[in-house]
Short mmCIF file of C-alpha atoms and ligand atoms in Angstrom, two decimals:
data_model
loop_
_atom_site.label_atom_id
_atom_site.label_comp_id
_atom_site.label_asym_id
_atom_site.label_seq_id
_atom_site.Cartn_x
_atom_site.Cartn_y
_atom_site.Cartn_z
CA MET A 338 -59.48 -3.25 -42.48
CA SER A 339 -58.69 -4.33 -46.01
CA ILE A 340 -56.15 -2.76 -48.35
CA LYS A 341 -57.85 0.33 -49.70
CA GLU A 342 -59.26 0.22 -53.17
CA GLU A 343 -57.23 3.13 -54.54
CA THR A 344 -53.99 1.61 -53.30
CA MET A 345 -54.68 -1.71 -55.05
CA GLN A 346 -53.09 -0.20 -58.13
CA GLU A 347 -50.63 2.29 -56.62
CA TYR A 348 -48.56 1.33 -53.60
CA GLY A 349 -46.85 4.28 -51.93
CA TYR A 350 -43.65 3.82 -49.96
CA TYR A 351 -43.76 4.15 -46.17
CA VAL A 352 -41.50 6.68 -44.43
CA GLY A 353 -41.81 8.21 -40.96
CA GLY A 354 -45.29 6.74 -40.57
CA LYS A 355 -46.57 8.26 -43.84
CA PHE A 356 -47.38 6.68 -47.19
CA LYS A 357 -45.93 8.76 -50.01
CA LYS A 358 -45.71 8.68 -53.79
CA SER A 359 -43.07 10.29 -56.00
CA ARG A 360 -43.26 11.35 -59.63
CA ASP A 361 -41.20 8.33 -60.63
CA ARG A 362 -43.64 5.42 -60.98
CA ILE A 363 -42.32 1.88 -61.43
CA GLU A 364 -44.52 -0.57 -63.31
CA VAL A 365 -45.33 -3.92 -61.71
CA ILE A 366 -45.98 -6.49 -64.43
CA ASN A 367 -48.00 -9.64 -63.80
CA PRO A 368 -45.63 -12.40 -65.04
CA VAL A 369 -48.54 -14.64 -66.12
CA THR A 370 -50.42 -12.12 -68.27
CA GLU A 371 -47.46 -9.80 -68.99
CA GLU A 372 -49.88 -6.97 -68.18
CA LEU A 373 -49.43 -4.01 -65.89
CA CYS A 374 -50.95 -4.89 -62.51
CA ALA A 375 -49.79 -2.14 -60.14
CA HIS A 376 -47.38 0.75 -59.64
CA ILE A 377 -44.81 1.26 -56.94
CA PHE A 378 -42.67 4.39 -56.62
CA GLU A 379 -39.03 5.34 -56.55
CA THR A 380 -38.45 6.81 -53.07
CA THR A 381 -36.89 10.26 -53.35
CA LYS A 382 -33.51 11.03 -51.81
CA ASP A 383 -35.19 13.50 -49.42
CA ASP A 384 -37.72 10.88 -48.33
CA LEU A 385 -34.96 8.38 -47.66
CA GLU A 386 -33.31 11.01 -45.47
CA PHE A 387 -36.68 11.66 -43.77
CA ALA A 388 -37.03 7.90 -43.13
CA ILE A 389 -33.57 7.72 -41.56
CA GLN A 390 -34.22 10.77 -39.34
CA SER A 391 -37.63 9.40 -38.31
CA GLY A 392 -35.96 6.07 -37.64
CA ARG A 393 -33.43 7.79 -35.38
CA SER A 394 -36.12 9.51 -33.29
CA ALA A 395 -38.27 6.38 -33.06
CA GLN A 396 -35.28 4.24 -32.16
CA LYS A 397 -34.41 6.47 -29.15
CA GLU A 398 -37.78 5.53 -27.67
CA TRP A 399 -37.73 1.89 -28.86
CA LYS A 400 -34.29 1.22 -27.42
CA LYS A 401 -35.59 2.20 -23.95
CA THR A 402 -38.63 -0.07 -24.28
CA PRO A 403 -38.25 -3.03 -21.85
CA PHE A 404 -37.70 -6.41 -23.51
CA LYS A 405 -41.13 -7.70 -22.47
CA GLU A 406 -42.89 -4.72 -24.05
CA ARG A 407 -40.84 -5.10 -27.24
CA ALA A 408 -41.94 -8.74 -27.23
CA ASN A 409 -45.59 -7.65 -27.20
CA VAL A 410 -45.06 -5.48 -30.29
CA LEU A 411 -43.34 -8.37 -32.09
CA ARG A 412 -46.28 -10.62 -31.27
CA GLU A 413 -48.66 -7.99 -32.64
CA ILE A 414 -46.70 -7.95 -35.91
CA ALA A 415 -46.89 -11.76 -36.15
CA LYS A 416 -50.64 -11.58 -35.48
CA THR A 417 -51.06 -8.88 -38.10
CA ILE A 418 -49.23 -10.94 -40.73
CA LEU A 419 -51.23 -14.08 -39.99
CA GLY A 420 -54.50 -12.14 -39.71
CA ASN A 421 -54.04 -10.90 -43.28
CA LEU A 422 -52.28 -13.96 -44.62
CA LYS A 423 -54.54 -14.66 -47.59
CA GLU A 424 -54.38 -11.13 -48.90
CA LEU A 425 -50.59 -10.88 -48.47
CA ALA A 426 -50.07 -14.29 -50.10
CA GLU A 427 -52.20 -13.18 -53.05
CA LEU A 428 -49.95 -10.17 -53.54
CA GLU A 429 -46.81 -12.35 -53.55
CA ALA A 430 -48.31 -14.87 -55.97
CA LYS A 431 -49.56 -12.12 -58.29
CA GLU A 432 -46.31 -10.18 -58.43
CA ILE A 433 -43.71 -12.95 -58.29
CA GLY A 434 -45.63 -15.74 -60.02
CA LYS A 435 -45.05 -18.47 -57.42
CA PRO A 436 -47.97 -20.81 -56.74
CA PHE A 437 -50.35 -19.23 -54.21
CA LYS A 438 -50.09 -22.17 -51.79
CA GLU A 439 -46.36 -21.47 -51.27
CA PRO A 440 -46.65 -17.98 -49.70
CA LEU A 441 -49.94 -19.02 -48.07
CA PHE A 442 -48.76 -22.16 -46.30
CA VAL A 443 -44.98 -21.83 -46.16
CA ASP A 444 -43.19 -18.53 -46.80
CA ILE A 445 -45.34 -16.00 -44.99
CA PRO A 446 -46.19 -18.19 -41.95
CA LEU A 447 -42.43 -18.82 -41.58
CA GLY A 448 -41.81 -15.08 -41.67
CA ALA A 449 -44.51 -14.50 -39.02
CA ASP A 450 -43.08 -17.26 -36.84
CA CYS A 451 -39.79 -15.36 -36.59
CA PHE A 452 -41.60 -12.51 -34.80
CA ASN A 453 -43.13 -14.96 -32.32
CA TYR A 454 -39.80 -16.68 -31.79
CA TYR A 455 -37.89 -13.45 -31.07
CA ALA A 456 -40.74 -12.34 -28.79
CA SER A 457 -40.23 -15.46 -26.69
CA LEU A 458 -36.46 -14.93 -26.75
CA LEU A 459 -37.03 -11.41 -25.36
CA ASP A 460 -39.34 -12.79 -22.65
CA SER A 461 -36.48 -14.75 -21.14
CA LEU A 462 -33.57 -12.48 -22.11
CA GLU A 463 -31.44 -11.10 -19.32
CA GLU A 464 -28.40 -8.93 -19.69
CA GLU A 465 -25.39 -10.24 -17.80
CA SER A 466 -23.73 -8.85 -14.67
CA ILE A 467 -20.38 -10.26 -13.59
CA GLN A 468 -19.15 -9.74 -10.05
CA SER A 469 -15.34 -9.55 -9.74
CA ASP A 470 -12.76 -8.61 -7.07
CA LEU A 471 -12.66 -5.11 -8.45
CA GLY A 472 -16.34 -4.37 -8.83
CA ILE A 473 -19.17 -5.26 -11.11
CA ASP A 474 -19.20 -5.62 -14.91
CA LEU A 475 -22.47 -5.00 -16.70
CA ILE A 476 -22.90 -6.38 -20.22
CA ARG A 477 -25.55 -4.47 -22.10
CA TYR A 478 -27.17 -5.41 -25.41
CA GLU A 479 -26.96 -2.17 -27.30
CA PRO A 480 -28.69 -1.94 -30.68
CA PHE A 481 -26.82 -0.47 -33.64
CA GLY A 482 -29.44 2.24 -34.23
CA VAL A 483 -31.01 2.40 -37.68
CA ALA A 484 -30.55 -0.75 -39.75
CA GLY A 485 -30.78 -0.79 -43.56
CA ILE A 486 -32.37 -4.08 -44.62
CA TYR A 487 -32.23 -5.27 -48.24
CA LEU A 488 -34.70 -8.00 -49.23
CA PRO A 489 -34.65 -10.22 -52.34
CA TYR A 490 -37.62 -10.67 -54.67
CA ASN A 491 -38.39 -14.37 -54.21
CA VAL A 492 -39.58 -14.52 -50.59
CA PRO A 493 -40.22 -10.94 -49.41
CA LEU A 494 -42.21 -11.54 -46.23
CA MET A 495 -40.22 -14.62 -45.27
CA THR A 496 -36.93 -12.71 -45.44
CA PHE A 497 -38.65 -9.76 -43.73
CA GLY A 498 -39.18 -12.16 -40.80
CA PHE A 499 -35.68 -13.65 -41.05
CA SER A 500 -33.91 -10.32 -40.73
CA CYS A 501 -36.34 -7.72 -39.37
CA ALA A 502 -37.73 -9.69 -36.41
CA ALA A 503 -34.28 -10.01 -34.83
CA ALA A 504 -33.26 -6.46 -35.79
CA LEU A 505 -36.38 -5.04 -34.12
CA ALA A 506 -36.10 -7.35 -31.10
CA ALA A 507 -32.56 -6.04 -30.62
CA GLY A 508 -33.88 -2.45 -30.45
CA ASN A 509 -33.11 -1.11 -33.93
CA ALA A 510 -35.26 0.96 -36.26
CA LEU A 511 -35.60 -0.34 -39.82
CA ILE A 512 -35.21 1.12 -43.29
CA ILE A 513 -36.32 -1.77 -45.47
CA LYS A 514 -35.46 -1.84 -49.17
CA PRO A 515 -37.54 -4.57 -50.85
CA SER A 516 -36.72 -5.72 -54.36
CA GLU A 517 -38.39 -3.73 -57.13
CA TYR A 518 -39.68 -7.15 -58.32
CA GLY A 519 -41.15 -8.12 -54.94
CA SER A 520 -42.47 -5.07 -53.07
CA LEU A 521 -46.24 -5.45 -52.96
CA SER A 522 -46.69 -7.80 -50.01
CA LEU A 523 -44.45 -5.70 -47.78
CA LEU A 524 -46.21 -2.49 -48.81
CA GLY A 525 -49.54 -4.23 -48.18
CA LEU A 526 -48.34 -5.28 -44.73
CA ALA A 527 -47.04 -1.75 -44.00
CA GLN A 528 -50.62 -0.49 -44.20
CA TYR A 529 -51.57 -2.80 -41.35
CA ILE A 530 -48.38 -2.15 -39.36
CA ASP A 531 -49.25 1.56 -39.57
CA THR A 532 -52.31 0.91 -37.41
CA LEU A 533 -50.28 -0.73 -34.60
CA ASP A 534 -49.14 1.11 -31.52
CA THR A 535 -45.46 1.46 -32.47
CA PRO A 536 -43.37 4.64 -32.64
CA LYS A 537 -43.88 6.25 -36.08
CA GLY A 538 -40.72 5.83 -38.12
CA LEU A 539 -39.65 2.62 -36.39
CA ILE A 540 -40.38 0.64 -39.56
CA ASN A 541 -39.89 2.29 -42.96
CA VAL A 542 -40.20 0.76 -46.42
CA VAL A 543 -38.27 2.55 -49.17
CA THR A 544 -39.14 1.13 -52.56
CA GLY A 545 -37.22 1.73 -55.75
CA ARG A 546 -34.73 0.29 -58.18
CA GLY A 547 -31.58 -1.39 -56.96
CA GLU A 548 -29.36 0.91 -59.01
CA SER A 549 -30.94 4.04 -57.51
CA MET A 550 -32.62 3.57 -54.12
CA GLY A 551 -30.47 0.53 -53.31
CA LYS A 552 -27.38 2.58 -54.05
CA LEU A 553 -28.55 5.58 -51.98
CA LEU A 554 -29.28 3.36 -48.98
CA ALA A 555 -25.75 1.88 -49.17
CA GLU A 556 -24.26 5.38 -49.23
CA SER A 557 -26.51 6.62 -46.41
CA THR A 558 -25.77 7.04 -42.72
CA VAL A 559 -27.67 3.94 -41.56
CA ASP A 560 -25.70 2.25 -38.79
CA MET A 561 -25.62 -1.27 -40.16
CA ILE A 562 -26.79 -3.24 -43.19
CA SER A 563 -28.42 -6.63 -43.42
CA PHE A 564 -28.40 -7.79 -47.03
CA THR A 565 -30.16 -10.78 -48.57
CA GLY A 566 -29.58 -11.13 -52.29
CA SER A 567 -26.92 -11.88 -54.85
CA ARG A 568 -23.16 -11.69 -54.55
CA ASP A 569 -22.81 -9.19 -57.42
CA THR A 570 -25.12 -6.74 -55.66
CA LEU A 571 -23.33 -7.19 -52.36
CA LYS A 572 -20.05 -6.15 -54.03
CA LYS A 573 -21.70 -2.95 -55.26
CA ILE A 574 -23.14 -2.22 -51.81
CA ILE A 575 -19.75 -2.69 -50.17
CA ALA A 576 -18.15 -0.37 -52.74
CA ARG A 577 -20.84 2.25 -52.25
CA SER A 578 -20.79 2.23 -48.48
CA LYS A 579 -17.02 2.84 -48.35
CA ASP A 580 -17.34 6.50 -47.32
CA VAL A 581 -19.60 5.65 -44.40
CA PRO A 582 -18.31 2.17 -43.41
CA LYS A 583 -20.76 0.06 -41.47
CA LYS A 584 -21.29 -3.50 -40.34
CA ILE A 585 -22.80 -5.65 -43.10
CA ILE A 586 -24.28 -9.08 -42.59
CA CYS A 587 -25.12 -10.87 -45.79
CA GLU A 588 -27.17 -13.87 -46.84
CA LEU A 589 -26.27 -14.77 -50.41
CA GLY A 590 -27.02 -17.67 -52.66
CA GLY A 591 -24.68 -20.36 -53.82
CA CYS A 592 -24.22 -23.57 -55.71
CA ASN A 593 -26.00 -26.07 -53.47
CA PHE A 594 -25.11 -29.74 -53.94
CA THR A 595 -27.44 -32.68 -53.38
CA VAL A 596 -25.52 -35.94 -53.16
CA VAL A 597 -27.27 -39.29 -53.58
CA PHE A 598 -25.31 -42.40 -52.58
CA SER A 599 -26.27 -45.84 -53.84
CA ASP A 600 -27.73 -46.93 -50.46
CA ALA A 601 -30.10 -43.94 -50.22
CA ASP A 602 -33.86 -44.23 -49.87
CA LYS A 603 -34.42 -43.60 -53.58
CA GLU A 604 -38.01 -42.45 -53.38
CA GLU A 605 -37.28 -39.91 -50.65
CA ALA A 606 -34.22 -38.66 -52.53
CA ILE A 607 -36.23 -38.24 -55.75
CA GLN A 608 -39.08 -36.43 -53.96
CA ASN A 609 -36.69 -34.01 -52.32
CA ILE A 610 -34.63 -33.36 -55.44
CA LEU A 611 -37.84 -32.45 -57.27
CA GLY A 612 -39.05 -30.26 -54.40
CA SER A 613 -35.73 -28.52 -53.84
CA SER A 614 -35.18 -27.95 -57.56
CA PHE A 615 -38.55 -26.86 -58.86
CA MET A 616 -40.57 -25.34 -56.00
CA LYS A 617 -40.82 -21.57 -56.51
CA GLN A 618 -39.64 -22.19 -60.08
CA GLY A 619 -36.24 -23.06 -58.59
CA GLN A 620 -35.90 -19.63 -56.97
CA MET A 621 -34.98 -20.75 -53.48
CA CYS A 622 -31.62 -19.82 -51.99
CA VAL A 623 -31.63 -23.29 -50.35
CA GLY A 624 -32.67 -25.04 -53.57
CA THR A 625 -30.63 -27.68 -55.35
CA SER A 626 -28.20 -26.46 -58.01
CA VAL A 627 -26.24 -29.64 -58.77
CA VAL A 628 -27.16 -33.28 -58.08
CA LEU A 629 -24.34 -35.80 -57.75
CA ILE A 630 -25.63 -39.36 -58.14
CA GLN A 631 -23.66 -42.55 -57.54
CA ASP A 632 -23.05 -44.71 -60.60
CA SER A 633 -25.12 -47.78 -59.66
CA VAL A 634 -28.36 -45.82 -59.12
CA TYR A 635 -27.71 -43.03 -61.62
CA ASP A 636 -29.80 -44.20 -64.59
CA ASP A 637 -32.74 -45.20 -62.43
CA ILE A 638 -32.86 -41.90 -60.53
CA VAL A 639 -32.32 -39.72 -63.59
CA GLY A 640 -35.08 -41.63 -65.43
CA GLN A 641 -37.46 -41.04 -62.52
CA LEU A 642 -36.54 -37.36 -62.23
CA LYS A 643 -37.20 -36.83 -65.93
CA LYS A 644 -40.50 -38.72 -65.88
CA ARG A 645 -41.81 -36.75 -62.93
CA ALA A 646 -40.40 -33.35 -63.94
CA LEU A 647 -42.34 -33.64 -67.20
CA LYS A 648 -45.53 -34.04 -65.15
CA ILE A 649 -45.17 -30.75 -63.28
CA GLN A 650 -47.92 -28.52 -64.55
CA LEU A 651 -47.02 -24.94 -65.43
CA GLY A 652 -49.62 -22.21 -65.32
CA ASP A 653 -51.53 -19.64 -63.32
CA PRO A 654 -50.22 -19.54 -59.73
CA PHE A 655 -53.80 -19.34 -58.46
CA ASP A 656 -54.78 -22.66 -60.09
CA PRO A 657 -54.46 -25.30 -57.32
CA MET A 658 -53.38 -27.95 -59.87
CA VAL A 659 -50.40 -25.86 -60.98
CA GLY A 660 -46.98 -26.86 -59.65
CA MET A 661 -44.92 -24.08 -61.16
CA GLY A 662 -45.71 -20.51 -62.19
CA PRO A 663 -43.63 -18.19 -64.36
CA LEU A 664 -40.34 -16.47 -63.59
CA PRO A 665 -40.88 -12.87 -62.45
CA THR A 666 -39.41 -11.00 -65.44
CA ARG A 667 -38.69 -11.46 -69.14
CA GLU A 668 -35.08 -10.45 -68.48
CA HIS A 669 -34.61 -13.33 -66.02
CA LEU A 670 -36.28 -15.75 -68.47
CA GLU A 671 -34.04 -14.72 -71.36
CA ASN A 672 -30.92 -14.78 -69.22
CA ILE A 673 -31.67 -18.36 -68.11
CA HIS A 674 -32.39 -19.44 -71.66
CA GLN A 675 -29.05 -18.02 -72.84
CA ARG A 676 -27.12 -19.69 -70.02
CA VAL A 677 -28.72 -23.06 -70.77
CA LYS A 678 -27.93 -22.67 -74.48
CA GLY A 679 -24.34 -21.84 -73.55
CA LEU A 680 -24.03 -25.12 -71.63
CA GLN A 681 -25.51 -27.03 -74.57
CA VAL A 682 -22.92 -25.51 -76.90
CA LYS A 683 -20.20 -26.69 -74.51
CA GLY A 684 -21.51 -30.27 -74.77
CA ALA A 685 -23.88 -30.62 -71.81
CA LYS A 686 -26.73 -33.08 -72.44
CA ILE A 687 -30.32 -31.92 -71.96
CA ILE A 688 -32.35 -34.57 -70.13
CA CYS A 689 -35.54 -32.51 -70.24
CA GLY A 690 -36.81 -28.94 -70.52
CA ALA A 691 -34.48 -26.22 -71.82
CA LYS A 692 -36.91 -24.56 -74.18
CA SER A 693 -38.72 -21.28 -73.95
CA LEU A 694 -42.41 -21.99 -74.16
CA ASN A 695 -44.53 -20.57 -76.91
CA GLN A 696 -47.08 -19.03 -74.61
CA LYS A 697 -47.84 -15.79 -72.86
CA GLY A 698 -46.06 -15.34 -69.54
CA TYR A 699 -42.46 -15.82 -68.46
CA PHE A 700 -42.68 -19.60 -68.19
CA TYR A 701 -39.64 -21.87 -68.27
CA PRO A 702 -40.05 -25.64 -67.89
CA PRO A 703 -38.32 -27.88 -65.32
CA THR A 704 -34.91 -28.46 -66.87
CA ILE A 705 -32.38 -31.19 -66.08
CA ILE A 706 -28.94 -31.04 -67.66
CA GLU A 707 -26.26 -33.70 -67.47
CA THR A 708 -22.66 -32.53 -67.33
CA LYS A 709 -19.42 -34.52 -67.46
CA GLU A 710 -17.44 -32.18 -65.20
CA ALA A 711 -18.53 -30.60 -61.91
CA LEU A 712 -19.82 -27.06 -62.43
CA TYR A 713 -20.48 -24.59 -59.64
CA GLU A 714 -23.49 -22.64 -60.90
CA GLU A 715 -26.57 -21.14 -59.29
CA PHE A 716 -29.33 -20.60 -61.87
CA PHE A 717 -32.03 -19.40 -59.48
CA ALA A 718 -34.53 -20.87 -61.93
CA PRO A 719 -35.99 -24.37 -62.56
CA VAL A 720 -32.69 -25.63 -63.94
CA ILE A 721 -30.47 -28.26 -62.29
CA LEU A 722 -27.25 -29.91 -63.33
CA ILE A 723 -26.65 -33.60 -62.67
CA LYS A 724 -23.40 -35.52 -62.67
CA ARG A 725 -22.48 -39.14 -62.14
CA PHE A 726 -19.85 -40.15 -59.54
CA ARG A 727 -18.24 -43.41 -58.53
CA THR A 728 -16.43 -42.96 -55.19
CA ARG A 729 -16.89 -41.10 -51.92
CA LEU A 730 -13.52 -39.46 -52.45
CA GLU A 731 -14.70 -37.99 -55.74
CA VAL A 732 -17.63 -36.34 -53.90
CA GLU A 733 -15.38 -34.96 -51.18
CA GLU A 734 -13.11 -33.39 -53.79
CA ILE A 735 -16.00 -31.78 -55.67
CA ILE A 736 -17.51 -30.39 -52.46
CA GLU A 737 -14.18 -29.09 -51.25
CA LYS A 738 -13.74 -27.03 -54.43
CA ASN A 739 -17.15 -25.34 -54.11
CA PRO A 740 -16.45 -21.61 -53.80
CA THR A 741 -19.84 -21.15 -52.12
CA GLY A 742 -21.33 -22.78 -49.02
CA LEU A 743 -24.96 -22.16 -48.17
CA VAL A 744 -26.62 -25.60 -47.92
CA MET A 745 -26.13 -29.20 -48.99
CA GLN A 746 -28.22 -32.38 -48.93
CA ILE A 747 -26.74 -35.85 -48.38
CA TRP A 748 -28.83 -38.95 -49.08
CA THR A 749 -27.46 -42.21 -47.64
CA LYS A 750 -28.29 -44.76 -44.94
CA ASP A 751 -24.70 -44.60 -43.65
CA ILE A 752 -25.27 -41.88 -41.05
CA PRO A 753 -21.76 -41.91 -39.48
CA PHE A 754 -20.25 -41.39 -42.95
CA ALA A 755 -22.81 -38.67 -43.77
CA GLU A 756 -21.97 -36.90 -40.52
CA GLN A 757 -18.27 -36.97 -41.38
CA LEU A 758 -18.98 -35.51 -44.81
CA ALA A 759 -21.21 -32.87 -43.22
CA GLN A 760 -18.41 -31.91 -40.80
CA LYS A 761 -15.94 -31.54 -43.67
CA ALA A 762 -18.20 -29.45 -45.90
CA SER A 763 -17.81 -25.65 -45.62
CA CYS A 764 -21.53 -25.08 -45.58
CA GLY A 765 -23.87 -23.15 -43.27
CA THR A 766 -26.44 -25.97 -43.28
CA VAL A 767 -26.11 -29.64 -44.18
CA TRP A 768 -29.22 -31.81 -44.38
CA ILE A 769 -28.83 -35.58 -44.07
CA ASN A 770 -31.82 -37.47 -45.51
CA THR A 771 -34.00 -34.37 -45.28
CA PHE A 772 -34.55 -30.92 -46.76
CA VAL A 773 -35.60 -27.56 -45.22
CA GLN A 774 -35.48 -29.00 -41.73
CA MET A 775 -35.03 -25.52 -40.28
CA SER A 776 -36.99 -23.16 -38.04
CA SER A 777 -36.84 -19.75 -36.40
CA GLN A 778 -34.58 -21.33 -33.79
CA THR A 779 -31.90 -22.75 -36.08
CA PRO A 780 -29.11 -20.44 -37.30
CA PHE A 781 -29.13 -19.81 -41.04
CA GLY A 782 -26.43 -18.36 -43.26
CA GLY A 783 -23.57 -19.11 -45.58
CA MET A 784 -19.88 -19.93 -45.50
CA ARG A 785 -17.25 -19.00 -48.11
CA SER A 786 -18.78 -16.68 -50.71
CA SER A 787 -22.36 -17.45 -49.63
CA GLY A 788 -22.12 -14.75 -47.02
CA TRP A 789 -21.27 -14.04 -43.45
CA GLY A 790 -23.33 -13.46 -40.34
CA ARG A 791 -26.39 -15.45 -39.39
CA ASN A 792 -30.11 -14.93 -39.33
CA LEU A 793 -32.51 -16.89 -37.10
CA GLY A 794 -31.96 -18.42 -33.69
CA LYS A 795 -30.17 -16.66 -30.87
CA PHE A 796 -27.15 -16.14 -33.16
CA GLY A 797 -29.42 -14.09 -35.43
CA PHE A 798 -30.35 -11.82 -32.51
CA PHE A 799 -26.73 -11.14 -31.58
CA GLU A 800 -25.94 -10.00 -35.15
CA TYR A 801 -28.13 -6.95 -34.54
CA ILE A 802 -26.66 -5.84 -31.21
CA GLN A 803 -23.29 -4.48 -30.21
CA PRO A 804 -22.48 -5.72 -26.72
CA LYS A 805 -21.47 -2.92 -24.36
CA HIS A 806 -19.38 -3.38 -21.22
CA ILE A 807 -19.90 -1.03 -18.26
CA GLY A 808 -17.35 -1.65 -15.50
CA ILE A 809 -18.21 -0.15 -12.09
CA GLY A 810 -15.22 -0.15 -9.74
CA PHE A 811 -15.64 -0.69 -6.00
CA LYS A 812 -11.91 -0.76 -5.27
CA LYS A 813 -8.78 0.93 -6.63
CA SER A 814 -8.33 0.31 -10.38
CA PRO A 815 -5.50 -2.02 -11.59
CA VAL A 816 -3.31 0.94 -12.64
CA SER A 817 -3.88 3.10 -9.63
CA GLY A 818 -0.44 3.83 -8.11
CA TRP A 819 1.46 2.21 -11.02
CA PHE A 820 3.99 5.03 -11.24
CA GLY A 821 4.16 5.50 -7.52
CA ILE A 822 3.74 9.23 -7.90
P1 LIG B 1682 -30.47 -8.90 -55.92
O1 LIG B 1682 -29.08 -8.93 -55.42
O2 LIG B 1682 -30.71 -8.55 -57.34
O3 LIG B 1682 -31.37 -7.88 -55.06
C1 LIG B 1682 -31.38 -7.89 -53.64
C2 LIG B 1682 -31.69 -6.49 -53.15
O4 LIG B 1682 -30.64 -5.59 -53.55
C3 LIG B 1682 -32.98 -5.92 -53.73
O5 LIG B 1682 -33.63 -5.17 -52.74
C4 LIG B 1682 -32.49 -5.03 -54.86
O6 LIG B 1682 -33.36 -3.97 -55.17
C5 LIG B 1682 -31.19 -4.51 -54.29
N1 LIG B 1682 -30.25 -4.13 -55.35
C6 LIG B 1682 -30.17 -4.64 -56.61
N2 LIG B 1682 -29.17 -4.03 -57.29
C7 LIG B 1682 -28.60 -3.14 -56.44
C8 LIG B 1682 -27.51 -2.23 -56.53
N3 LIG B 1682 -26.83 -2.11 -57.65
N4 LIG B 1682 -27.19 -1.47 -55.45
C9 LIG B 1682 -27.88 -1.61 -54.28
N5 LIG B 1682 -28.93 -2.45 -54.15
C10 LIG B 1682 -29.28 -3.20 -55.19
O7 LIG B 1682 -31.08 -10.34 -55.57
P2 LIG B 1682 -32.47 -10.95 -56.03
O8 LIG B 1682 -32.38 -11.22 -57.51
O9 LIG B 1682 -33.59 -10.13 -55.52
O10 LIG B 1682 -32.48 -12.32 -55.23
C11 LIG B 1682 -31.87 -13.49 -55.71
C12 LIG B 1682 -30.57 -13.76 -54.99
O11 LIG B 1682 -30.78 -13.70 -53.58
C13 LIG B 1682 -30.06 -15.16 -55.28
O12 LIG B 1682 -28.66 -15.13 -55.44
C14 LIG B 1682 -30.46 -15.93 -54.03
O13 LIG B 1682 -29.67 -17.06 -53.79
C15 LIG B 1682 -30.29 -14.90 -52.96
N6 LIG B 1682 -31.11 -15.19 -51.79
C16 LIG B 1682 -30.47 -15.55 -50.64
C17 LIG B 1682 -31.22 -15.86 -49.51
C18 LIG B 1682 -30.54 -16.26 -48.23
O14 LIG B 1682 -31.17 -16.18 -47.18
N7 LIG B 1682 -29.28 -16.71 -48.23
C19 LIG B 1682 -32.62 -15.79 -49.55
C20 LIG B 1682 -33.23 -15.42 -50.75
C21 LIG B 1682 -32.46 -15.12 -51.85
#
């Protein structure tokens, strides 16, 4: 089956196993042509309620489904994603502007892999039973119920895999709120998921604006929230869920440092700085924000970065020669341009980029900015800051003051020293002489203000269950006869 012709332009939201449209249409603009390319819809308050109620009924059945049968459904979802990979990748490239090869070869396959990984975890999962002098203690993996899942715009189907595969494996129903700037691939996938043999209402997709649908979901009666997005939004969600408090796990961004010591493999360091800074137009939560480079190799590395950054071709995401597409919205483009100008006014030196391009589309060039002091900024755009350092101690001090802690890269041949630095850093992931060495099996998440809770790996699974203890006594209980009466 292919996505139906009439829904190519209008993508209804998916609640209780039904695709619906409201009167409130939201325009989807192609960031290359700046033309309208589709409509999504603001989910109504009643339909959100319908989704939650459908989720509750479906979850009663799903929770009773044996682990091995749940695993089969997860595998079917992975198969469905991969079976329609090209079409789903096209939707992500068209709406978000990232080069087609990124969702095709990286983002969406990674998302699909999460479903296969959690299926294999379920295959071998056994709940514990502990025999004691008093009786037997059963430890049961109870799901929360209906989980509200917020996704960011940059990698919709990848983050769908990161959070939803574990949440489903754990026995929850899902109310997924994709970003209003990255909804199409998930809505496209929902049409295929609808044909699978899963309880209707188990998976719901409620589209809409953050300020309206996002707010309503936070205030709703869902039993837990998994949020991937920005810190400012998280604060609003916490404030809005105060009347119905619930567990929240959150994956936020941060200011990610890449540190290059003088003994590093220079070519590898340069390749990975370029990749981690400019892939997806710099819109990767694990991307580089600030590069610290040791004095003796500074000029050489900065010269190379500039030379190669200038060679990255900007253009249509579907052109295989293109390295970077546009940013997704004019608002994001203008905001980045203002922030860069602000740094310039404060004395930062532009190495390259930093100009809005006189062409159609929300394009911003690879931009490298040298600063004298250490700044802790996440641009979420193709903009990196670089700073020179002399000693190891200087690096340790800068890292220690980072208010965020998602990921960090260290480039040096001195592995024992790098390991020590990695141990000291308050960071969810530290890569030594590598980048994005991660998989469905490795825990992923932030420290400090980059979030709490983990996705991926077995730790990711346990975020979506609440362990239950059932104690069955075979003898008198410890308090029996305490008062002697
Ligand atoms: P965002 O915070 O703007 O949006 C995230 C989600 O929240 C979207 O679904 C959005 O519609 C919703 N939302 C927005 N405003 C809301 C409001 N007022 N109330 C309720 N919901 C609201 O984030 P984004 O711009 O889509 O994504 C970029 C951010 O996400 C960056 O900071 C990036 O680092 C982070 N990110 C983190 C990870 C990770 O795994 N750690 C992955 C990808 C992106």
